[in-house]
PDB file of C-alpha atoms in Angstrom:
ATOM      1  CA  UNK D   1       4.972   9.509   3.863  1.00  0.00           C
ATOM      2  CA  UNK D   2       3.401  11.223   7.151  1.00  0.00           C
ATOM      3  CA  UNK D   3       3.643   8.059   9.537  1.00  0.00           C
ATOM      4  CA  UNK D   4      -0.128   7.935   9.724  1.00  0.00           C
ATOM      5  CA  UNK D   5      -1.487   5.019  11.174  1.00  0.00           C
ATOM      6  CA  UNK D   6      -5.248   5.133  10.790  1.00  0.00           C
ATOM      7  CA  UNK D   7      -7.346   5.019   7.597  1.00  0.00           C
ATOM      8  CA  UNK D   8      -4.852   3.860   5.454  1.00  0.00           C
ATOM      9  CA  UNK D   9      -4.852   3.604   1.676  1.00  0.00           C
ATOM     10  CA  UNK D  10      -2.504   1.717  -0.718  1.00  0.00           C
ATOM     11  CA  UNK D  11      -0.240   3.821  -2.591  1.00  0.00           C
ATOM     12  CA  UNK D  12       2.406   2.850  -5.450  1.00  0.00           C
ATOM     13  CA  UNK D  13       5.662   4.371  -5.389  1.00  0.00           C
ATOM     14  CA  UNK D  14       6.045   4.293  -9.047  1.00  0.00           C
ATOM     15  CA  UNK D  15       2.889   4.557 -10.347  1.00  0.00           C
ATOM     16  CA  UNK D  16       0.784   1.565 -12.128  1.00  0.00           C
ATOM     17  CA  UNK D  17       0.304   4.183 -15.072  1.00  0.00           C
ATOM     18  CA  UNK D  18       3.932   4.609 -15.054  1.00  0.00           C
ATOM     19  CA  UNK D  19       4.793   1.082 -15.047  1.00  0.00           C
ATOM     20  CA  UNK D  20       4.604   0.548 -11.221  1.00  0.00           C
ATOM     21  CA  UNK D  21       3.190  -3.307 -10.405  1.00  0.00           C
ATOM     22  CA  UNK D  22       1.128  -4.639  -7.905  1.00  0.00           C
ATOM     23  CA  UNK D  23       4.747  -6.465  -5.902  1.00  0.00           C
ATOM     24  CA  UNK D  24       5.161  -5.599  -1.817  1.00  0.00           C
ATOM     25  CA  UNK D  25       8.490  -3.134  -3.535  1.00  0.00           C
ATOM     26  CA  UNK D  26       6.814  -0.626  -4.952  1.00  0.00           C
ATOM     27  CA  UNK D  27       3.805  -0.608  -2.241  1.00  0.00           C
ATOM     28  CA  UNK D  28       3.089   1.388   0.780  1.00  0.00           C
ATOM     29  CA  UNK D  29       0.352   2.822   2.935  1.00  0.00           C
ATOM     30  CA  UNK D  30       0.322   6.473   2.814  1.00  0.00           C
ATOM     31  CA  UNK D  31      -3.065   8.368   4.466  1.00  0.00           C
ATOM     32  CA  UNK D  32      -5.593   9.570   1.811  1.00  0.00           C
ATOM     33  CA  UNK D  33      -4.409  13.139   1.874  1.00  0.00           C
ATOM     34  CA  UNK D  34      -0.614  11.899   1.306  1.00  0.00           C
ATOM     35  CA  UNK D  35      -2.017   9.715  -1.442  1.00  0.00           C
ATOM     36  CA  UNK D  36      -3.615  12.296  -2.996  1.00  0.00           C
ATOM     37  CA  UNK D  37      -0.952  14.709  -3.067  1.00  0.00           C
ATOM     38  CA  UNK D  38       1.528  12.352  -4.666  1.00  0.00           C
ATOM     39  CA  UNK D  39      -1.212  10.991  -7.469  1.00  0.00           C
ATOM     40  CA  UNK D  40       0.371   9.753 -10.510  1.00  0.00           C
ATOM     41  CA  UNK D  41       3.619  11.315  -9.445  1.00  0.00           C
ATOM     42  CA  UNK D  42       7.233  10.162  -8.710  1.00  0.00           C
ATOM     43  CA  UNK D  43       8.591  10.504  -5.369  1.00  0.00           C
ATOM     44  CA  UNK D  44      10.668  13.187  -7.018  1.00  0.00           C
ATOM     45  CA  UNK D  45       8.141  15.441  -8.759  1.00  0.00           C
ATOM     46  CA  UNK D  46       5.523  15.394  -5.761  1.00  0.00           C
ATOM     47  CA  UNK D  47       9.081  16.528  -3.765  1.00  0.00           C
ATOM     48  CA  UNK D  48       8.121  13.313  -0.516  1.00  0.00           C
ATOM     49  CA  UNK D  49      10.127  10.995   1.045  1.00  0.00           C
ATOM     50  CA  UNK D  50       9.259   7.180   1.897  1.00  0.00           C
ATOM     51  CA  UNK D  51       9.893   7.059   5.607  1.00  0.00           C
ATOM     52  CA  UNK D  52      10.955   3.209   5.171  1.00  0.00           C
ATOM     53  CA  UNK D  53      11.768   1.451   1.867  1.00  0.00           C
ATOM     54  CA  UNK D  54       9.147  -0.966   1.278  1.00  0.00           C
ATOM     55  CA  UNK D  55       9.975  -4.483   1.138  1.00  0.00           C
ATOM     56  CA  UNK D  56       8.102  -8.152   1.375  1.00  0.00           C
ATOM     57  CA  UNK D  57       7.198  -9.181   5.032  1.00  0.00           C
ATOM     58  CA  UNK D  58       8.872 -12.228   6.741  1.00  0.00           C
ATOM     59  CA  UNK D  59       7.175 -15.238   7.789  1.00  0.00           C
ATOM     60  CA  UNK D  60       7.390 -13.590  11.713  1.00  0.00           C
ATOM     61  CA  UNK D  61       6.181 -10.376  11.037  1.00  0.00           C
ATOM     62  CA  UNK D  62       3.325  -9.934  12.977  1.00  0.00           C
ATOM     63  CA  UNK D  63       1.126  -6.864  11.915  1.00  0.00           C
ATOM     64  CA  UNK D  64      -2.475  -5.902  11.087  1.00  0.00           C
ATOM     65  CA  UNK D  65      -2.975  -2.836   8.198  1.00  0.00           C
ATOM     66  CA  UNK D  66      -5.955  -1.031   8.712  1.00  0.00           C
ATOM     67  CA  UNK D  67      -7.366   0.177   5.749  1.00  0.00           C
ATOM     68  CA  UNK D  68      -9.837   2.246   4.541  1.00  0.00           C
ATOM     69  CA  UNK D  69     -13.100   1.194   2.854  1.00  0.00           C
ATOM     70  CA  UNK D  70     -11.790   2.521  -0.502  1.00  0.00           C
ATOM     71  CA  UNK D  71      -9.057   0.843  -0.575  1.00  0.00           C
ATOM     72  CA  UNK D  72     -10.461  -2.443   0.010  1.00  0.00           C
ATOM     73  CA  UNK D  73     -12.784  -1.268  -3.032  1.00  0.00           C
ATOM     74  CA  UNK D  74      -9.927  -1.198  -4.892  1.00  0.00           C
ATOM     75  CA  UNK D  75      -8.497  -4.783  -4.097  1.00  0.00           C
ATOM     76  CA  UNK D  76     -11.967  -5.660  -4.625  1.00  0.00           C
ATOM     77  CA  UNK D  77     -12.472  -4.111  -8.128  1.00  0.00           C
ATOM     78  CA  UNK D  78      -8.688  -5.660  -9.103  1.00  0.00           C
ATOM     79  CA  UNK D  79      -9.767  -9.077  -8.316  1.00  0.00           C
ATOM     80  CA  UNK D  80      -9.249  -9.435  -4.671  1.00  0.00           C
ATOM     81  CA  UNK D  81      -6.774  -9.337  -2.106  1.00  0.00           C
ATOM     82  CA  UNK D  82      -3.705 -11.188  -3.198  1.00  0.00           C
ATOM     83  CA  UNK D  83      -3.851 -14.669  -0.875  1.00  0.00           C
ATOM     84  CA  UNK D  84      -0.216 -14.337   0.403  1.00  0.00           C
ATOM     85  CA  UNK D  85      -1.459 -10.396   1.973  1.00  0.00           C
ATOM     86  CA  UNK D  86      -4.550 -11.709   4.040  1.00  0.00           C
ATOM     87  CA  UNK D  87      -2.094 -12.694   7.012  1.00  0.00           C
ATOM     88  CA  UNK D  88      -0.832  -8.640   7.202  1.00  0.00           C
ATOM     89  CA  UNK D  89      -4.709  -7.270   6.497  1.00  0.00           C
ATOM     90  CA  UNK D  90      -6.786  -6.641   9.517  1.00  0.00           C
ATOM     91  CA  UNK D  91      -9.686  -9.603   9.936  1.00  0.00           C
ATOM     92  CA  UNK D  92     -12.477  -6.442   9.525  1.00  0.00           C
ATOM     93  CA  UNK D  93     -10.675  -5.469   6.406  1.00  0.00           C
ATOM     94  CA  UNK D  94     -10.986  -8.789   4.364  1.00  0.00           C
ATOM     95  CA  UNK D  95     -12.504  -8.642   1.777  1.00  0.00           C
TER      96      UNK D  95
END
C-alpha cells in the first residue's frame, strides 16, 4: 500500500473473516502500520490502493520477502509456511 520494503507483514486484500483465502490473489505485503490501518476492511472502506495487483510468482522470479517476526508467527500458528512459498521467503525467515 506504501511501497515499504522492510519489516513486512502479510496482509489479505479481502479479508479471511470476510471470505478472503490463504491463495497468492488475494495476498500482499503491506508494513505493519498499513496493515493495521486497513484491518478487517475492504480496499474500499479503509479508502487504499494496491500499488500492484497481486498475482502467483513464475518459476523465474527471483525475490526474497523479508518479514517480520509476527508474521512468521502467524504462518507458524496456521500450520506453516505453505511449501510452494519457501523459494520467495528469505532463508532467516523460514520457519
Amino acid at each position: 500500500y506504501c511501497s515499504a520494503r522492510d519489516n513486512l507483514t502479510i496482509d489479505h486484500v479481502l479479508p479471511v473473516a470476510r471470505g478472503g483465502e490463504w491463495k497468492w490473489e488475494n495476498l500482499v505485503t503491506a508494513c505493519a502500520k498499513c496493515n493495521s490501518k486497513k484491518g478487517q476492511k475492504t480496499l474500499e472502506e479503509a479508502n487504499m490502493k494496491l500499488i500492484k495487483v497481486p498475482k502467483a510468482p513464475k518459476d523465474y522470479d527471483i525475490l526474497a520477502i523479508p518479514l517480520t517476526s509476527s508474521a512468521m508467527r502467524m504462518l507458524r500458528k496456521r500450520n506453516g509456511t505453505p511449501e510452494e512459498w519457501r523459494q520467495y521467503l528469505s532463508p532467516t525467515t523460514d520457519p
